[in-house]
mmCIF file of C-alpha atoms and ligand atoms in Angstrom:
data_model
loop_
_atom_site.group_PDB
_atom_site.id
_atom_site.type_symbol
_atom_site.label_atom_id
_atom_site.label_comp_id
_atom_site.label_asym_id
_atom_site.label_seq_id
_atom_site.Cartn_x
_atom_site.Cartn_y
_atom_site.Cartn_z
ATOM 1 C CA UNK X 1 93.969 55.854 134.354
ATOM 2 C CA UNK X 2 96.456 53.442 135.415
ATOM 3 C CA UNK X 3 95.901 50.223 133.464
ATOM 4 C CA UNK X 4 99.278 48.099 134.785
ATOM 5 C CA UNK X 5 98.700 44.755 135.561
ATOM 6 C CA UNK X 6 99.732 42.597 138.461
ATOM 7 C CA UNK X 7 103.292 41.940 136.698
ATOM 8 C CA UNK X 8 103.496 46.026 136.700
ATOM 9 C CA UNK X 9 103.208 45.706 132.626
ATOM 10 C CA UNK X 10 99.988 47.196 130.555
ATOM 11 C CA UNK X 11 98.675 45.704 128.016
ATOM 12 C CA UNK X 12 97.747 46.526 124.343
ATOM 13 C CA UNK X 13 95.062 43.759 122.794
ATOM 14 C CA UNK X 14 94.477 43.478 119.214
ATOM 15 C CA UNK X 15 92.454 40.349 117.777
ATOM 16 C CA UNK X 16 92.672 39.087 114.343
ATOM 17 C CA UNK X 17 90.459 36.265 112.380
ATOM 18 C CA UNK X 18 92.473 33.862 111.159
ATOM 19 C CA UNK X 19 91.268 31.005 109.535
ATOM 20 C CA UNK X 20 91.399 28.758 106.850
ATOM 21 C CA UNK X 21 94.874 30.596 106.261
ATOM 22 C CA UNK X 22 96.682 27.470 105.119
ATOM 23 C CA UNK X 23 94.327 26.912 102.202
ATOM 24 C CA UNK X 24 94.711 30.602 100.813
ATOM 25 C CA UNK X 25 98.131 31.723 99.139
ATOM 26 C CA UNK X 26 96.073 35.364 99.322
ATOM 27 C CA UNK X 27 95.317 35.660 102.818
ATOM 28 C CA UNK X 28 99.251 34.397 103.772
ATOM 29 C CA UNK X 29 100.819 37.430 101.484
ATOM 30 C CA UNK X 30 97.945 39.915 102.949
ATOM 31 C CA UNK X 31 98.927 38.759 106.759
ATOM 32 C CA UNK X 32 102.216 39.124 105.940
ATOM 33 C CA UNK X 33 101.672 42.771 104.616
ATOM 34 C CA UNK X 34 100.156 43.300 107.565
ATOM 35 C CA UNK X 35 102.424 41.894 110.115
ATOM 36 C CA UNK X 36 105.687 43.349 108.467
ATOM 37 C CA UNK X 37 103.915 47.115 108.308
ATOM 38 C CA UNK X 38 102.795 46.530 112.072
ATOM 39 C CA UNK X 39 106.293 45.962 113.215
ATOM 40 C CA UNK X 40 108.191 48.156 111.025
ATOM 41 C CA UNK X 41 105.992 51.171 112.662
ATOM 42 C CA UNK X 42 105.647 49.646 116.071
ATOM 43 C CA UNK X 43 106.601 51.063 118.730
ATOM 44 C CA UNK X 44 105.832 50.852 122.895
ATOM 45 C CA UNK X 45 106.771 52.613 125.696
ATOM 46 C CA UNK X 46 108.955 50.545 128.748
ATOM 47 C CA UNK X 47 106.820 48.117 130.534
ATOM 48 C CA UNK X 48 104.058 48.031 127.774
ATOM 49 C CA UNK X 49 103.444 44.958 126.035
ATOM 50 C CA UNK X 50 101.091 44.628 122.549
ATOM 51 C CA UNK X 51 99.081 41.142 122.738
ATOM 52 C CA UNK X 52 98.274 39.508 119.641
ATOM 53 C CA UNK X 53 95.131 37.528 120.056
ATOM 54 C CA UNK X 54 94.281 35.174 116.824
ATOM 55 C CA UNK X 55 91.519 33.032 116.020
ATOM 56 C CA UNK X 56 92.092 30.351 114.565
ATOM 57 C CA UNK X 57 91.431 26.758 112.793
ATOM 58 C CA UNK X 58 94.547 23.935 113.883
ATOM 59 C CA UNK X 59 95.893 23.914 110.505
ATOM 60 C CA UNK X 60 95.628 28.020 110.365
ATOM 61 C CA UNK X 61 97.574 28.278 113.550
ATOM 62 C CA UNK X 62 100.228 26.001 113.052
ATOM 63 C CA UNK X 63 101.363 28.330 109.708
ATOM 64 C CA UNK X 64 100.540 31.302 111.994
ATOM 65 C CA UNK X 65 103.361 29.982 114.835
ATOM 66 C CA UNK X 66 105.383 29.783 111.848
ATOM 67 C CA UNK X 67 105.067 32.838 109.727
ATOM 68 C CA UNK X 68 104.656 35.059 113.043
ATOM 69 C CA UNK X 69 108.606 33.857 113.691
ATOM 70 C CA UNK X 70 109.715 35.940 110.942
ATOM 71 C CA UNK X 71 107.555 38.531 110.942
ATOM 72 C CA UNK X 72 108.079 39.068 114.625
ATOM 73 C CA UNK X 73 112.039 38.839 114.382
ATOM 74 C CA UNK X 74 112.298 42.883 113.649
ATOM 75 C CA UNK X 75 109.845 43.766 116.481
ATOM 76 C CA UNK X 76 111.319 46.468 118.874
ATOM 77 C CA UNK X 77 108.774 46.741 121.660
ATOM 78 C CA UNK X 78 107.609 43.587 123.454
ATOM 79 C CA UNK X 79 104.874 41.192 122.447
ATOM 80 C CA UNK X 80 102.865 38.463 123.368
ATOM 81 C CA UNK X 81 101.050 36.038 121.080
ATOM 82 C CA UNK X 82 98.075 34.112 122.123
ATOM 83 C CA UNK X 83 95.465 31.744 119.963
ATOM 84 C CA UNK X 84 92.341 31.286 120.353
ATOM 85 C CA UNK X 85 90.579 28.209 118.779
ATOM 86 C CA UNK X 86 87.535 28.896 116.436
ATOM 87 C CA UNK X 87 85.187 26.504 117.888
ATOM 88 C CA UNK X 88 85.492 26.924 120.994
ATOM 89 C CA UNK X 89 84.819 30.745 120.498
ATOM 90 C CA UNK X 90 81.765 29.743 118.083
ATOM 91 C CA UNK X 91 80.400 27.378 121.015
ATOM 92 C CA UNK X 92 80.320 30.554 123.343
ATOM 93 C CA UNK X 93 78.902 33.063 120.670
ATOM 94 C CA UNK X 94 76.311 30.878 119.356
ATOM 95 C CA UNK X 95 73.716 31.268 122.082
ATOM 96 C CA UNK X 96 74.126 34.739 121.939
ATOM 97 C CA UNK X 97 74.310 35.410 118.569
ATOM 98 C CA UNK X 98 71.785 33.096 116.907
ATOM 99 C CA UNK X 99 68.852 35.526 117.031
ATOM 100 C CA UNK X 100 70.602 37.988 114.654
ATOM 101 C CA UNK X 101 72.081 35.941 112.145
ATOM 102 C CA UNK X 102 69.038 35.461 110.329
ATOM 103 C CA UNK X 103 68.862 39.143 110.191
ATOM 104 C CA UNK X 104 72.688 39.709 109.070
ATOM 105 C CA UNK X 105 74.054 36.464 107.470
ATOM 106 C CA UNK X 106 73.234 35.790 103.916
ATOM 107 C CA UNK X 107 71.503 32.534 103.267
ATOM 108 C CA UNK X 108 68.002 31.846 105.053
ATOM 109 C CA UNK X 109 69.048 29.846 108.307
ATOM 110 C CA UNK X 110 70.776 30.819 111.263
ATOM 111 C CA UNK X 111 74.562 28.838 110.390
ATOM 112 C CA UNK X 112 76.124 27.292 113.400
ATOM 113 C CA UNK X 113 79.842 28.285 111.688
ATOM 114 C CA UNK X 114 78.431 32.043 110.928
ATOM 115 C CA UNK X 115 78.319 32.828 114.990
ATOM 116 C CA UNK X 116 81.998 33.818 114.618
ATOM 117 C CA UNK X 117 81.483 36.781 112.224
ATOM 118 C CA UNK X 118 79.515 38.080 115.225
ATOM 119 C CA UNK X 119 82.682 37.670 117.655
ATOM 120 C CA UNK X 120 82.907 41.408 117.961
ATOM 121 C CA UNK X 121 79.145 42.681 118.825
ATOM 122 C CA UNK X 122 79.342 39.897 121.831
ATOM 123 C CA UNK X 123 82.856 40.147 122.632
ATOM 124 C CA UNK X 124 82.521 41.624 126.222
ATOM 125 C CA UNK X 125 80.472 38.392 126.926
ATOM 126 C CA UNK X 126 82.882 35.638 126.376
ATOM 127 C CA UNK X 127 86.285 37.423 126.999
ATOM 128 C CA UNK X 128 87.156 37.482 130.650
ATOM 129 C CA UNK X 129 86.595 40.667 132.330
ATOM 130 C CA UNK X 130 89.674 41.487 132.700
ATOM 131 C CA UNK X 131 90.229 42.239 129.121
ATOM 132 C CA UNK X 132 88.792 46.217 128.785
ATOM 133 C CA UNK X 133 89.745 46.882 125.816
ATOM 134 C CA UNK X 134 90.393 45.128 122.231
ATOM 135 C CA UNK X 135 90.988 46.638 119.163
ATOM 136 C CA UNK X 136 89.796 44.125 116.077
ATOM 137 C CA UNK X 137 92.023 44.441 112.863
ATOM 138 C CA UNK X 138 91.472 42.625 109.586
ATOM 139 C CA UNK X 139 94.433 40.697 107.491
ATOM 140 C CA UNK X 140 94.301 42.739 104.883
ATOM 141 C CA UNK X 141 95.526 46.204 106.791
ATOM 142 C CA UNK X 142 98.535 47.821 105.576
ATOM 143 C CA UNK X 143 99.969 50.194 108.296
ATOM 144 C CA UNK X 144 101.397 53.594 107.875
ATOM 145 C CA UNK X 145 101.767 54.638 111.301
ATOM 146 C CA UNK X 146 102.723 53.276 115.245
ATOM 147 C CA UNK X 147 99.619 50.867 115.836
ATOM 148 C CA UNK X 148 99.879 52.363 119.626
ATOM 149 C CA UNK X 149 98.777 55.058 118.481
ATOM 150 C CA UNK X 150 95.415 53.810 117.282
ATOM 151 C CA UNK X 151 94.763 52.860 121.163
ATOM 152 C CA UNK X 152 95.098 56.017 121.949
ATOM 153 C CA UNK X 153 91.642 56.552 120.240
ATOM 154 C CA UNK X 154 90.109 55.407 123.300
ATOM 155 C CA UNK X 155 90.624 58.093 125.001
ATOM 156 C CA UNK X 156 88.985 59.859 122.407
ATOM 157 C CA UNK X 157 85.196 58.593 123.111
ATOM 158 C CA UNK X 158 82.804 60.735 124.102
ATOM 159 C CA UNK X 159 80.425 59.992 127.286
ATOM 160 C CA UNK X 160 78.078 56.532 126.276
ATOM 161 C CA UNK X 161 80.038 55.367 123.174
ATOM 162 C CA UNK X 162 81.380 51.801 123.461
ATOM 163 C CA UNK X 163 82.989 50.922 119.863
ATOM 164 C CA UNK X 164 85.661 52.871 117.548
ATOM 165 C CA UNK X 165 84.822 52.432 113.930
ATOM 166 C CA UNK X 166 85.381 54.413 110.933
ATOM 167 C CA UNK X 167 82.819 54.640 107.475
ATOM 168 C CA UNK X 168 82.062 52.529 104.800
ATOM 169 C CA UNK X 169 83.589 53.995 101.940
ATOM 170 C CA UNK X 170 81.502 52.578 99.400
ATOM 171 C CA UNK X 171 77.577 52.799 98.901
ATOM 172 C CA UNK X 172 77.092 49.583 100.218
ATOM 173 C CA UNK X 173 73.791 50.920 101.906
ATOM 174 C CA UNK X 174 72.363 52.929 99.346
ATOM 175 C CA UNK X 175 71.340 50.448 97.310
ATOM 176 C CA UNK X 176 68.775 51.186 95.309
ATOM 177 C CA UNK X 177 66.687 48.263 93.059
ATOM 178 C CA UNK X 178 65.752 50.197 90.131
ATOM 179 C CA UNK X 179 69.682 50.562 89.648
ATOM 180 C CA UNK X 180 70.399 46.988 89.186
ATOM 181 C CA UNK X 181 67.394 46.343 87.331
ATOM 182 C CA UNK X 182 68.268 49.000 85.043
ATOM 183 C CA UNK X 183 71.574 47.099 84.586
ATOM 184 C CA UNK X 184 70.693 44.499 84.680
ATOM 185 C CA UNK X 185 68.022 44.940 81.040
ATOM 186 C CA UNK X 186 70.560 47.409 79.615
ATOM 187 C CA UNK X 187 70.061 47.385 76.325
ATOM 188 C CA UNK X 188 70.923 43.721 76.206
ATOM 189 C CA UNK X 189 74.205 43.821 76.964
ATOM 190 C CA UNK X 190 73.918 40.422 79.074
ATOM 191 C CA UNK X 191 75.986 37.788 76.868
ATOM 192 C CA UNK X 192 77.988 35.306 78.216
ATOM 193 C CA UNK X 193 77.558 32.832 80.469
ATOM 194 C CA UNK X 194 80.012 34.921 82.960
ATOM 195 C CA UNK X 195 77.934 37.989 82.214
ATOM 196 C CA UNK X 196 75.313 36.847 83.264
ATOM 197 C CA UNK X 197 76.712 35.155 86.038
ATOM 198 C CA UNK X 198 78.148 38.107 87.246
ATOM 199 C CA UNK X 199 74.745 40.263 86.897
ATOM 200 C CA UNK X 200 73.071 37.319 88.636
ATOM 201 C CA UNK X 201 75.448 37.682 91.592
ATOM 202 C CA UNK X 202 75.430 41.295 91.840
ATOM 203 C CA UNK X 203 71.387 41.037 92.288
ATOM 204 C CA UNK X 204 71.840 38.740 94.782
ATOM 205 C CA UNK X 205 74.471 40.561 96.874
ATOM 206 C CA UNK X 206 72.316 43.973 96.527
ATOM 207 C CA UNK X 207 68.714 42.494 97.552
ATOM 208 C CA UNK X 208 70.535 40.479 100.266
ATOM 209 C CA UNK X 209 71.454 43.652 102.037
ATOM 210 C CA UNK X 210 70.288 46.751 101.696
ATOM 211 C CA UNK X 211 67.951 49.886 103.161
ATOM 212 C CA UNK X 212 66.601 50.314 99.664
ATOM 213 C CA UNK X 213 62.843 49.280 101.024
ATOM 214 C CA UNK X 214 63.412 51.724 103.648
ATOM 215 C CA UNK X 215 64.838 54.533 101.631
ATOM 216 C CA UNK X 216 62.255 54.345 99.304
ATOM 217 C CA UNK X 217 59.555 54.666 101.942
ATOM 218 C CA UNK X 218 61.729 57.939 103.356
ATOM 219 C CA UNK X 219 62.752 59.951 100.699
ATOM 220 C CA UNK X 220 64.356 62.922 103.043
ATOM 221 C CA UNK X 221 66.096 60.134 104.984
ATOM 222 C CA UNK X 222 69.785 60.469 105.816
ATOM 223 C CA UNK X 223 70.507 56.417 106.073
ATOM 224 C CA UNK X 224 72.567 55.432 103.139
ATOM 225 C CA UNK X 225 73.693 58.944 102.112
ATOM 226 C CA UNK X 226 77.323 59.661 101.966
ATOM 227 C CA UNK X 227 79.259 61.711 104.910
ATOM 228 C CA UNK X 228 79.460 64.045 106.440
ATOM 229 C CA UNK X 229 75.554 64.680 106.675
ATOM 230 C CA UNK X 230 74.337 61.129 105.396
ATOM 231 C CA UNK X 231 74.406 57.740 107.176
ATOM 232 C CA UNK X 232 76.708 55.728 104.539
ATOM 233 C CA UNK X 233 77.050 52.861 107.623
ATOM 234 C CA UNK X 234 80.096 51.132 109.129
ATOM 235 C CA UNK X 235 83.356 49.042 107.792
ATOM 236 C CA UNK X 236 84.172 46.743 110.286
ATOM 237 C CA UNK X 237 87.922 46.294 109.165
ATOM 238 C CA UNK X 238 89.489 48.449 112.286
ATOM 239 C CA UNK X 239 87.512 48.450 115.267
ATOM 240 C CA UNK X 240 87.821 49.545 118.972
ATOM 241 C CA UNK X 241 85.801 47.729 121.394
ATOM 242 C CA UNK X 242 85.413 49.105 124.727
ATOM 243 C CA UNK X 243 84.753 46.092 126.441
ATOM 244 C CA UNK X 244 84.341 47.138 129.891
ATOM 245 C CA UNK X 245 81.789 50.082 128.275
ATOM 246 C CA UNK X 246 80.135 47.275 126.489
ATOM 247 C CA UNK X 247 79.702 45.617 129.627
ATOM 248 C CA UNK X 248 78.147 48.667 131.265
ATOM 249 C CA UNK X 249 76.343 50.170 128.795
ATOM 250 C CA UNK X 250 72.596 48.805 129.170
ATOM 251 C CA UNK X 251 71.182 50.033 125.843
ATOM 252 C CA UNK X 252 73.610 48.303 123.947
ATOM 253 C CA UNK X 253 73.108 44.993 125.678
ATOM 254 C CA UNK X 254 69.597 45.484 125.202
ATOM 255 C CA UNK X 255 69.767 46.079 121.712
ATOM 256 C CA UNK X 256 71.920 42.543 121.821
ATOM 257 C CA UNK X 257 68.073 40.905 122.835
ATOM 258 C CA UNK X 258 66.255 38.695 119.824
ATOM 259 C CA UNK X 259 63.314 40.855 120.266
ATOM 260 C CA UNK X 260 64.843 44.174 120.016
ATOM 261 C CA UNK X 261 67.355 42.942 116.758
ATOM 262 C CA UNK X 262 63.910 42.075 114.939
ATOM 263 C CA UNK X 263 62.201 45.337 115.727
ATOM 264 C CA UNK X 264 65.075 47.499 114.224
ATOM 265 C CA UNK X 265 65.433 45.016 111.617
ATOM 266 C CA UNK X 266 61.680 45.400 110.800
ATOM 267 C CA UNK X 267 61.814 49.388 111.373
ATOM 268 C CA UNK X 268 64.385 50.028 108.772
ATOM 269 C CA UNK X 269 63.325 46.406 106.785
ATOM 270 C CA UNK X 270 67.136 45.374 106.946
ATOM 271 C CA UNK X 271 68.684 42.204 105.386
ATOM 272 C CA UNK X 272 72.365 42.316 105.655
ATOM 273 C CA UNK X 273 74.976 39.728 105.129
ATOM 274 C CA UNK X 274 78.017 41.104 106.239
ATOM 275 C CA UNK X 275 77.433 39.877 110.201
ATOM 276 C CA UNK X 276 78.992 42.417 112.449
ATOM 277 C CA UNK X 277 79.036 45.302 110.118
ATOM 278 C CA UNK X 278 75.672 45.361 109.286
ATOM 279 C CA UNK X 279 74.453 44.825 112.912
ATOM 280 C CA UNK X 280 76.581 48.053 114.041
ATOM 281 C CA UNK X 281 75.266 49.798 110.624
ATOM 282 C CA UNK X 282 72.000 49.108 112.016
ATOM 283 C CA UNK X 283 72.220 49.984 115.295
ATOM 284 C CA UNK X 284 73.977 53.421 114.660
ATOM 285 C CA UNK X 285 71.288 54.181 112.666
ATOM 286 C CA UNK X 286 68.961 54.379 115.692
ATOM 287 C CA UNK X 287 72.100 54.994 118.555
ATOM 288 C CA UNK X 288 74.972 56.825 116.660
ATOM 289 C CA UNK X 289 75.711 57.962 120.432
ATOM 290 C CA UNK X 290 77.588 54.436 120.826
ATOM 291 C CA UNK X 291 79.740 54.854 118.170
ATOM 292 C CA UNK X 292 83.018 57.057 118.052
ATOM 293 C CA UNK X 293 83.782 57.734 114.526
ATOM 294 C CA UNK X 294 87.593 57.256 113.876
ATOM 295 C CA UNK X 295 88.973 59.539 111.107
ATOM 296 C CA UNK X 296 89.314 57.508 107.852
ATOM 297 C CA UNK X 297 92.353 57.810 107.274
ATOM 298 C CA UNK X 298 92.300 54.734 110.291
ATOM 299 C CA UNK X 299 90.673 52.268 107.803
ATOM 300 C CA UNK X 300 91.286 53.974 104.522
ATOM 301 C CA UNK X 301 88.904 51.237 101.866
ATOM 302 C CA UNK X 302 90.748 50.564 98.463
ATOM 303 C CA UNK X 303 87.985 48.694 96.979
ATOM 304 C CA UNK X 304 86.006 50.186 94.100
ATOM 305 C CA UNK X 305 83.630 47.678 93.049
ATOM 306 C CA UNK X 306 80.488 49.246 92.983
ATOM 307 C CA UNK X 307 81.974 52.577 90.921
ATOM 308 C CA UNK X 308 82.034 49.954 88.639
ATOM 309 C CA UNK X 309 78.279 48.546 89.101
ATOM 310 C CA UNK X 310 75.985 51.194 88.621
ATOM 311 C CA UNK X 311 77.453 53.413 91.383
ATOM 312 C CA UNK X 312 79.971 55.868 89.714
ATOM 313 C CA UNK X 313 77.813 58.703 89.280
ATOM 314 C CA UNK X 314 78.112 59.061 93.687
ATOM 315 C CA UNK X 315 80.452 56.898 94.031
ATOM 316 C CA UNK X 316 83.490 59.537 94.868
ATOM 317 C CA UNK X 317 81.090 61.469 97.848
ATOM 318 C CA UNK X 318 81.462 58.137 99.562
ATOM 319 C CA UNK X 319 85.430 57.212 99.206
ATOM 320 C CA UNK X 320 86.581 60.179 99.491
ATOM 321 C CA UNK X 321 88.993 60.513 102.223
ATOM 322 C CA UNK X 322 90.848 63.752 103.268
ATOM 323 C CA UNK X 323 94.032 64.197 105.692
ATOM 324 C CA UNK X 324 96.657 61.353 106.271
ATOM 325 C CA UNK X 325 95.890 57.786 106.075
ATOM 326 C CA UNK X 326 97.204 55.629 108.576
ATOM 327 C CA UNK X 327 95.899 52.253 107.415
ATOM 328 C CA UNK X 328 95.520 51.160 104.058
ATOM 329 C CA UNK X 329 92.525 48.254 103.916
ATOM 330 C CA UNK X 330 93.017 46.479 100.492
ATOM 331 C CA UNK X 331 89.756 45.255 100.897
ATOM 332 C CA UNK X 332 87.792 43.363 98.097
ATOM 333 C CA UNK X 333 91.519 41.797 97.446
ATOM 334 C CA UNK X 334 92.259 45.598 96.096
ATOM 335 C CA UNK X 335 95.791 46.124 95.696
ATOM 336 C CA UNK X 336 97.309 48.610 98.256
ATOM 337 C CA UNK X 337 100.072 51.183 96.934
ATOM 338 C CA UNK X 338 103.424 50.503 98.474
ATOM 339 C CA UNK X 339 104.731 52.392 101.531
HETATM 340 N N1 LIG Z 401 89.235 35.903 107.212
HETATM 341 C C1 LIG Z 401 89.787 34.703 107.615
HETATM 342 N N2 LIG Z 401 89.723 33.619 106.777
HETATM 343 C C2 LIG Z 401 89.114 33.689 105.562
HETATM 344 C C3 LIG Z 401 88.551 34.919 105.158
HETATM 345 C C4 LIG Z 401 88.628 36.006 106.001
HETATM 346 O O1 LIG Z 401 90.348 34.598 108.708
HETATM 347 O O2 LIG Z 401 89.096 32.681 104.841
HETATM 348 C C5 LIG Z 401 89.306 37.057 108.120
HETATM 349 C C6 LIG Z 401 90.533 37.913 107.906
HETATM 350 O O3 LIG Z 401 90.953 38.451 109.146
HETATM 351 C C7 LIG Z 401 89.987 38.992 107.001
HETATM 352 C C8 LIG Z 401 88.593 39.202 107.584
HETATM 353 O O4 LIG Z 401 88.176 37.884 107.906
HETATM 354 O O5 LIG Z 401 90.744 40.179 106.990
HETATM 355 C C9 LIG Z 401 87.585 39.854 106.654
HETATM 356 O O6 LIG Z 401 87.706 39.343 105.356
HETATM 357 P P1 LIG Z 401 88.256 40.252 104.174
HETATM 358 O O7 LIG Z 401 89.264 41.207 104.727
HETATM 359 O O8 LIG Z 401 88.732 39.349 103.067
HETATM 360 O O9 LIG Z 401 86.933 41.007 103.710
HETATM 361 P P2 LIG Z 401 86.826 42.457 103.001
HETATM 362 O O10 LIG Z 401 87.541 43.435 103.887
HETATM 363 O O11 LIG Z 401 87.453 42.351 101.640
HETATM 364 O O12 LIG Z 401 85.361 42.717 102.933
HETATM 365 MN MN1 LIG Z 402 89.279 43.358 104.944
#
């Protein structure tokens, strides 16, 4: 399909979040991973042009004009760089959004600020409709290979999908209580302060979001079970939305409706709090048809924290990750090994 534009040039959209950037020495050095890795790699054919969309907070996007100067300065295929600001985004989202957060955001009300973790499920909604495609990328990506040729995954959905996205590699969805209970009364290990702290927080993230109700009331299900015959859910880190399919597809907008968000929520008794991930976790437990399943070696997790909380036992069926990686995601601030 020929996708040139007007000025005879077709584009290549990828949208990052970036805010609050200025206030986090972290999120600078993982954006500048990122950027540097994206360039060095980068490469387009004549008359195609990669479009960086970012969202961002004023103070976030002045450093952004600035940093993207020298990150940009090596780039050999052409670029354009375009911000979008926060609130206005949030303003759009809100209305459509609002329903679900109580289902996916932690806390008990629906957060005016949280709509923008939900940019991606109602993307196709506020973006014009001449945008098609998008892919959404977190900061902290390192990449291994020519980001074109992660758009070339599009081509790769079947009939009725309308979003790329590859597997959690952790068992954020098999939670299971007794675990952290157990853990949590170990033979008294709880001393400090921190400790306890830490166990405190670890119950809170687990009950916050979690199938475990479900799970336990189907035994033989495959939700929260590792790949390839299990359900271990989403990672939102690298996605591909198919905007125009978005647009089209009628289940999915449907399954954007208040009513329809609480009856899956109440079916599989879900309580997330990771906003869009959980949502598409959810609904591809129901509709795996809309999802395309990149390989994982296009959003290969780092992050290890719950081998360490009363996971290790399964933990290695779930990150596992055979054949070549082609994006490192150092997520949970995990270090990622150098190119
Ligand atoms: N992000 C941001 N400002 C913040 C925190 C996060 O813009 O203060 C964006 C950024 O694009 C980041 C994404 O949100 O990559 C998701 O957060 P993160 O990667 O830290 O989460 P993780 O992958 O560790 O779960
Ligand atoms: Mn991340």
């Amino acid at each position: 399909k020929d996708l040139r534009e007007s000025d005879g040039k077709s584009r290549y959209h990828a949208l990052m979040m970036f805010t609050k950037v200025d206030k986090s020495r972290s999120l600078q050095d993982k954006f500048r991973v990122a950027m540097l890795s994206m360039v060095k790699h980068g490469r387009f054919l004549e008359g195609e042009v990669l479009v960086l969309h970012f969202v961002c907070d004023d103070a976030s996007r002045e450093l952004g004009e600035k940093m993207l100067q020298e990150f940009l300065l090596d780039a050999k295929f052409k670029y354009e760089v375009l911000f979008h600001d926060v609130s206005a985004l949030t303003r759009k989202l809100f209305p459509i959004v609002e329903a679900m957060q109580k289902h996916f955001s932690s806390g008990s009300g629906a957060y005016y600020s949280d709509a923008i973790f939900f940019l991606s499920v109602a993307m196709h909604r506020i973006m014009p409709d001449s945008l098609t495609r998008m892919v959404q990328l977190d900061l902290d990506l390192q990449y291994r290979v020519n980001i074109r040729e992660l758009f070339q995954e599009f081509h790769q959905f079947p009939p009725g999908a309308v979003i790329g996205i590859a597997r959690e590699m952790q068992p954020v969805y098999r939670r299971e209580r007794e675990r952290h209970l157990k853990e949590s009364l170990q033979d008294g290990t709880v001393k400090t302060a921190e400790e306890e702290e830490e166990l405190a927080a670890t119950l809170r993230y687990a009950a916050a979001h979690t199938f475990w109700q479900y799970r336990k009331e189907n035994p033989q299900t495959k939700v929260g079970e590792p790949h390839p015959d299990g359900l271990p859910g989403f990672n939102s880190g690298v996605m591909l939305l198919d905007l125009a399919s978005m647009r089209a597809s009628s289940l999915y907008n449907q399954l954007l409706e208040p009513d329809h968000v609480a009856k899956l929520a109440d079916q599989y008794r879900f309580r997330g709090h990771l906003g869009d991930q959980d949502f598409f976790t959810m609904i591809g437990m129901e509709h795996p048809e809309l999802f395309y399943s990149l390989a994982c070696g296009w959003n290969r997790q780092l992050c290890t924290w719950w081998r360490d909380h009363g996971y290790g036992d399964v933990f290695q069926l779930y990150y596992r990750c055979n054949g070549p990686v082609y994006i490192y995601h150092g997520n949970c601030n995990t270090p990622i090994p150098d190119d």
